[in-house]
Short mmCIF file of C-alpha atoms in Angstrom, two decimals:
data_model
loop_
_atom_site.label_atom_id
_atom_site.label_comp_id
_atom_site.label_asym_id
_atom_site.label_seq_id
_atom_site.Cartn_x
_atom_site.Cartn_y
_atom_site.Cartn_z
CA MET H 1 106.80 47.13 115.24
CA THR H 2 103.56 48.74 114.64
CA GLU H 3 103.19 52.33 114.95
CA ILE H 4 102.16 55.27 113.52
CA ALA H 5 103.63 59.09 113.47
CA LEU H 6 102.10 62.16 114.64
CA HIS H 7 103.76 65.23 112.92
CA THR H 8 102.49 69.09 114.03
CA ARG H 9 104.56 71.92 112.43
CA SER H 10 104.15 75.60 112.87
CA PHE H 11 105.33 77.51 109.41
CA HIS H 12 105.02 81.26 108.08
CA PRO H 13 104.23 80.69 104.15
CA GLN H 14 106.32 83.69 102.59
CA GLU H 15 109.87 84.32 102.20
CA ASN H 16 110.06 86.43 105.37
CA PHE H 17 107.92 88.01 107.89
CA GLY H 18 107.15 91.38 106.44
CA ALA H 19 107.53 94.73 108.39
CA GLY H 20 104.99 92.88 111.35
CA GLY H 21 107.73 90.28 112.06
CA LEU H 22 110.76 92.36 111.84
CA PHE H 23 111.48 90.92 108.48
CA TYR H 24 113.16 87.95 109.44
CA GLU H 25 113.31 84.73 106.98
CA GLY H 26 110.40 82.71 106.82
CA ASP H 27 109.50 79.43 105.44
CA ASN H 28 108.80 79.88 101.76
CA ARG H 29 106.34 77.05 101.05
CA GLY H 30 103.06 75.56 100.82
CA PHE H 31 101.13 72.77 102.93
CA SER H 32 103.79 70.06 102.89
CA THR H 33 103.75 66.14 104.49
CA SER H 34 107.52 65.71 103.35
CA LEU H 35 110.17 65.45 106.06
CA GLY H 36 112.46 68.37 104.54
CA ALA H 37 110.03 70.72 105.03
CA THR H 38 111.42 73.57 106.75
CA SER H 39 109.23 75.04 110.33
CA ARG H 40 109.46 77.86 112.64
CA ILE H 41 108.35 74.58 115.42
CA LYS H 42 108.19 70.87 114.51
CA HIS H 43 107.40 68.25 116.87
CA GLU H 44 106.83 64.41 115.94
CA VAL H 45 104.86 61.31 118.51
CA VAL H 46 105.58 58.11 117.79
CA ILE H 47 102.18 56.59 118.61
CA ASN H 48 104.05 52.68 119.17
CA LEU H 49 100.55 50.49 118.68
CA GLU H 50 101.83 47.22 119.44
CA ALA H 51 103.77 48.82 122.62
CA ALA H 52 100.95 50.80 123.31
CA LYS H 53 103.14 53.52 124.43
CA LEU H 54 103.83 57.08 123.22
CA ILE H 55 107.04 58.29 121.97
CA ALA H 56 107.60 62.23 122.40
CA ARG H 57 110.64 63.00 120.21
CA PRO H 58 111.83 66.57 121.41
CA ALA H 59 110.29 69.84 119.33
CA ILE H 60 112.84 71.18 117.16
CA SER H 61 113.38 74.68 115.46
CA ASP H 62 114.66 75.31 111.84
CA VAL H 63 117.79 78.05 111.50
CA SER H 64 115.95 81.39 112.29
CA ARG H 65 117.70 84.25 110.13
CA ASN H 66 117.79 88.01 109.64
CA ALA H 67 119.15 89.17 106.79
CA ILE H 68 118.45 93.04 107.47
CA PHE H 69 120.39 92.79 110.79
CA GLY H 70 123.31 89.98 109.83
CA LEU H 71 121.71 87.87 112.41
CA ASP H 72 121.27 84.13 112.48
CA GLN H 73 120.65 81.47 115.13
CA ASP H 74 120.51 77.98 115.07
CA TYR H 75 119.11 76.74 118.29
CA SER H 76 121.95 74.20 119.26
CA ASP H 77 121.61 75.81 122.36
CA PRO H 78 119.35 73.93 124.85
CA ARG H 79 117.87 77.27 126.44
CA LYS H 80 117.28 79.05 123.25
CA GLN H 81 115.22 75.62 121.68
CA PRO H 82 111.49 75.31 121.93
CA LYS H 83 109.62 73.36 124.32
CA ALA H 84 106.89 70.58 124.26
CA GLU H 85 104.39 68.44 126.80
CA VAL H 86 103.27 65.34 125.35
CA HIS H 87 100.31 63.60 127.25
CA GLY H 88 97.77 61.09 126.80
CA GLN H 89 97.62 57.05 125.88
CA VAL H 90 97.39 53.57 123.55
CA ASP H 91 94.66 50.75 124.93
CA PRO H 92 96.90 47.39 124.72
CA TYR H 93 97.68 46.06 121.37
CA ARG H 94 94.81 43.31 120.00
CA LYS H 95 95.75 42.29 116.82
CA ASP H 96 92.26 41.26 115.55
CA GLY H 97 90.77 43.68 117.82
CA ASP H 98 90.31 47.08 117.94
CA GLN H 99 92.35 49.69 119.88
CA HIS H 100 92.11 53.57 120.71
CA ALA H 101 94.80 56.47 121.51
CA GLN H 102 94.47 59.53 122.36
CA VAL H 103 97.36 62.18 121.93
CA PHE H 104 97.17 65.33 123.65
CA LEU H 105 100.16 67.91 123.36
CA SER H 106 101.44 71.14 123.47
CA TYR H 107 104.43 73.01 121.75
CA ARG H 108 105.94 77.00 122.23
CA GLY H 109 109.27 78.46 121.14
CA GLN H 110 110.80 81.82 120.87
CA ASN H 111 113.08 83.66 117.84
CA PHE H 112 116.01 83.92 119.61
CA ALA H 113 117.67 85.59 116.41
CA MET H 114 118.52 88.94 118.39
CA PRO H 115 121.47 90.89 118.70
CA ASN H 116 123.68 88.93 121.93
CA SER H 117 121.07 86.78 122.42
CA ASP H 118 123.84 85.07 124.63
CA ALA H 119 124.81 87.43 126.92
CA TRP H 120 120.72 88.65 126.84
CA HIS H 121 119.19 86.01 127.17
CA ASP H 122 116.97 86.58 130.02
CA PHE H 123 116.12 89.30 128.34
CA TYR H 124 114.23 88.31 125.34
CA LYS H 125 113.23 85.34 126.98
CA GLY H 126 111.10 87.51 128.86
CA VAL H 127 109.99 90.36 126.18
CA VAL H 128 109.36 87.70 122.82
CA PRO H 129 106.36 86.61 122.69
CA GLU H 130 106.37 82.99 122.24
CA LEU H 131 104.96 80.68 119.58
CA ASP H 132 102.19 78.54 121.32
CA VAL H 133 99.89 75.86 120.33
CA SER H 134 97.77 73.01 121.88
CA ASN H 135 97.57 69.57 119.10
CA SER H 136 94.84 66.81 120.21
CA LEU H 137 94.41 63.73 117.87
CA ASP H 138 92.17 60.72 118.93
CA ILE H 139 92.31 57.39 117.03
CA HIS H 140 90.17 54.10 117.01
CA ILE H 141 91.05 51.54 115.33
CA ASP H 142 88.82 48.19 114.07
CA ARG H 143 91.13 45.98 112.78
CA THR H 144 88.12 43.67 111.61
CA SER H 145 86.99 46.47 109.30
CA LYS H 146 89.75 47.27 109.02
CA LYS H 147 89.34 51.34 109.65
CA MET H 148 90.38 53.64 111.19
CA THR H 149 88.64 56.95 112.95
CA PHE H 150 90.56 60.31 113.64
CA ALA H 151 89.86 63.53 114.95
CA CYS H 152 92.14 65.89 115.67
CA ARG H 153 91.48 69.34 116.69
CA MET H 154 94.34 72.25 117.05
CA VAL H 155 94.52 75.75 118.85
CA GLY H 156 96.93 78.10 119.67
CA ASP H 157 98.02 81.85 119.23
CA GLY H 158 96.67 81.37 115.34
CA PHE H 159 100.24 82.88 114.02
CA PRO H 160 101.44 81.52 111.81
CA ASN H 161 100.19 78.59 108.92
CA ALA H 162 99.91 75.06 110.57
CA GLU H 163 99.85 71.54 109.66
CA SER H 164 99.38 68.13 111.54
CA PHE H 165 98.72 64.77 109.60
CA LEU H 166 100.24 61.03 110.53
CA LEU H 167 102.53 58.79 108.68
CA ASP H 168 102.20 55.41 109.24
CA SER H 169 105.24 53.00 109.00
CA SER H 170 106.08 52.97 105.60
CA ASN H 171 106.02 56.98 105.40
CA GLN H 172 102.31 57.22 103.76
CA PRO H 173 101.01 60.29 105.24
CA LEU H 174 97.46 61.17 106.28
CA PHE H 175 96.76 64.94 106.13
CA LEU H 176 94.85 65.75 109.94
CA VAL H 177 94.94 69.95 109.90
CA THR H 178 95.67 72.51 107.83
CA HIS H 179 95.76 76.63 109.22
CA ARG H 180 96.09 79.67 107.75
CA ARG H 181 97.80 82.38 109.99
CA ILE H 182 95.58 85.05 111.36
CA GLY H 183 97.27 88.34 112.46
CA SER H 184 100.96 89.23 112.79
CA ALA H 185 103.99 88.27 114.67
CA THR H 186 104.37 91.24 116.28
CA GLY H 187 100.38 91.10 117.60
CA GLN H 188 98.87 87.62 117.65
CA LEU H 189 101.78 86.29 119.81
CA HIS H 190 101.55 87.02 122.74
CA GLY H 191 99.88 85.29 125.59
CA ASN H 192 98.97 81.62 125.59
CA ARG H 193 95.78 82.49 123.51
CA ARG H 194 94.39 79.25 123.03
CA ILE H 195 91.81 79.74 120.47
CA ALA H 196 90.60 77.62 118.11
CA MET H 197 92.88 77.17 114.98
CA ALA H 198 91.73 73.73 112.96
CA ALA H 199 89.85 70.84 113.46
CA ALA H 200 88.91 67.58 111.11
CA SER H 201 87.57 64.10 111.51
CA GLY H 202 87.28 61.24 109.28
CA LYS H 203 87.15 57.18 108.49
CA VAL H 204 90.18 55.52 106.26
CA ASP H 205 91.13 52.42 105.41
CA PHE H 206 93.76 50.58 107.93
CA PRO H 207 95.02 47.91 106.45
CA SER H 208 98.01 44.94 107.77
CA ASP H 209 98.47 48.80 110.68
CA LEU H 210 99.04 50.58 107.11
CA LEU H 211 96.78 53.38 105.90
CA GLY H 212 94.60 52.09 103.31
CA SER H 213 93.25 54.26 100.11
CA GLY H 214 89.59 54.72 100.74
CA LEU H 215 88.32 57.26 102.98
CA GLU H 216 85.31 58.46 104.66
CA ALA H 217 85.31 62.14 104.94
CA TYR H 218 83.12 63.95 108.23
CA PHE H 219 84.35 67.42 108.62
CA ALA H 220 87.38 69.64 107.71
CA LEU H 221 87.74 73.05 109.32
CA ASP H 222 89.86 76.03 109.05
CA TYR H 223 89.14 79.02 111.78
CA ALA H 224 91.30 81.43 109.89
CA THR H 225 89.17 84.28 109.10
CA HIS H 226 88.83 87.38 111.35
CA VAL H 227 85.77 86.06 112.70
CA GLY H 228 86.69 83.12 113.99
CA GLY H 229 85.85 81.14 110.71
CA PRO H 230 85.27 78.51 110.51
CA ILE H 231 86.32 78.29 106.58
CA ASP H 232 84.80 74.46 105.24
CA LEU H 233 87.30 72.76 103.44
CA PHE H 234 85.13 71.22 101.38
CA GLU H 235 82.75 73.91 99.84
CA GLU H 236 86.65 75.66 100.04
CA ASN H 237 87.77 72.15 97.22
CA GLY H 238 84.44 71.70 95.15
CA GLY H 239 83.71 68.92 97.10
CA LYS H 240 83.86 65.79 99.45
CA PRO H 241 87.15 64.19 99.44
CA SER H 242 86.60 59.66 99.37
CA SER H 243 89.95 58.53 99.25
CA ARG H 244 93.19 59.42 100.98
CA GLY H 245 95.02 60.86 98.11
CA ALA H 246 92.35 62.89 96.96
CA TRP H 247 91.89 63.99 100.93
CA ASN H 248 95.93 64.61 101.14
CA GLN H 249 95.77 66.77 98.00
CA MET H 250 92.33 69.11 99.49
CA HIS H 251 94.34 70.09 102.00
CA ALA H 252 98.36 70.50 99.94
CA ARG H 253 96.72 72.89 96.87
CA ARG H 254 95.38 75.17 99.77
CA ASP H 255 96.49 78.54 99.07
CA ALA H 256 98.66 79.07 102.41
CA ARG H 257 99.53 82.03 101.27
CA GLY H 258 95.82 83.20 101.65
CA ASP H 259 94.64 86.69 99.50
CA TRP H 260 96.65 89.86 98.60
CA ILE H 261 94.58 91.25 101.76
CA ARG H 262 95.57 88.14 104.22
CA ARG H 263 99.37 88.72 103.18
CA TRP H 264 99.76 92.42 103.38
CA ILE H 265 98.13 92.51 107.18
CA SER H 266 100.60 89.56 108.28
CA ASP H 267 103.48 90.93 107.01
CA ASN H 268 103.08 94.31 106.97
CA ASP H 269 100.83 95.08 110.07
CA VAL H 270 101.29 95.19 113.79
CA GLN H 271 97.49 93.57 114.21
CA TRP H 272 96.14 91.48 116.67
CA VAL H 273 92.94 89.02 116.15
CA ARG H 274 90.63 87.73 118.88
CA GLY H 275 89.42 84.79 116.96
CA ARG H 276 86.85 82.37 118.78
CA ALA H 277 87.62 81.70 122.10
CA GLY H 278 87.48 77.57 123.31
CA SER H 279 89.41 74.27 122.61
CA SER H 280 88.72 70.79 123.59
CA MET H 281 91.81 70.84 125.29
CA PRO H 282 91.64 69.96 129.06
#
């Protein structure tokens, strides 16, 4: 089967969310393409190129804990699980031709590791802010040149960190975008903000419907500043990557926690950051 999987995830890089997030446990990790990495919300869409269809997996959340309150939520209750919507299309498969695919996804979820969350579910659903992320991916595969062009754009609340990547059928990764959080949990998540979070584009080798090593990088941006950004990842990296391995490393070795000012604001202050409004989402 010829397919490629799109993964989109939201996570907190610190051990906990701090006072600004009521000290709930975070994911304590950096940017990663490992399927074992925990996330507040994670979502997968399989792009089946041969069958020309999208297969959307359910959005899921890893366990949410708060040691101070003695709370632990595994999200086995369907009422508390995150929700996702997926739209898009895949052109018919041609073994020696080109093919185009578009994916538009959005997910949202809430923290239900709250006192008496079963009995007070409706109350918490009305007052706990939702984490919102929308992600768009456009790919074009030219099987004559054995190349795949990709463009990805992510919008949402801006908090917490987020990442998106592709895995081919051999589980070889290609990072798409990475975003460092702005604001704080209690200040940033109210409303479906749809501010720009990250965007990137490039062209990667795609022999035999698998990701190759060569890559032509077009741009990679993270809208992770108090004025909306963007941060140019090529400048942050010290140069433009010229291979898929170097592109992935550029994303993976970013400081997911940010400098001490970013960490203090995100963990201790109830702050709302406007960010840059607008997106390419329909």
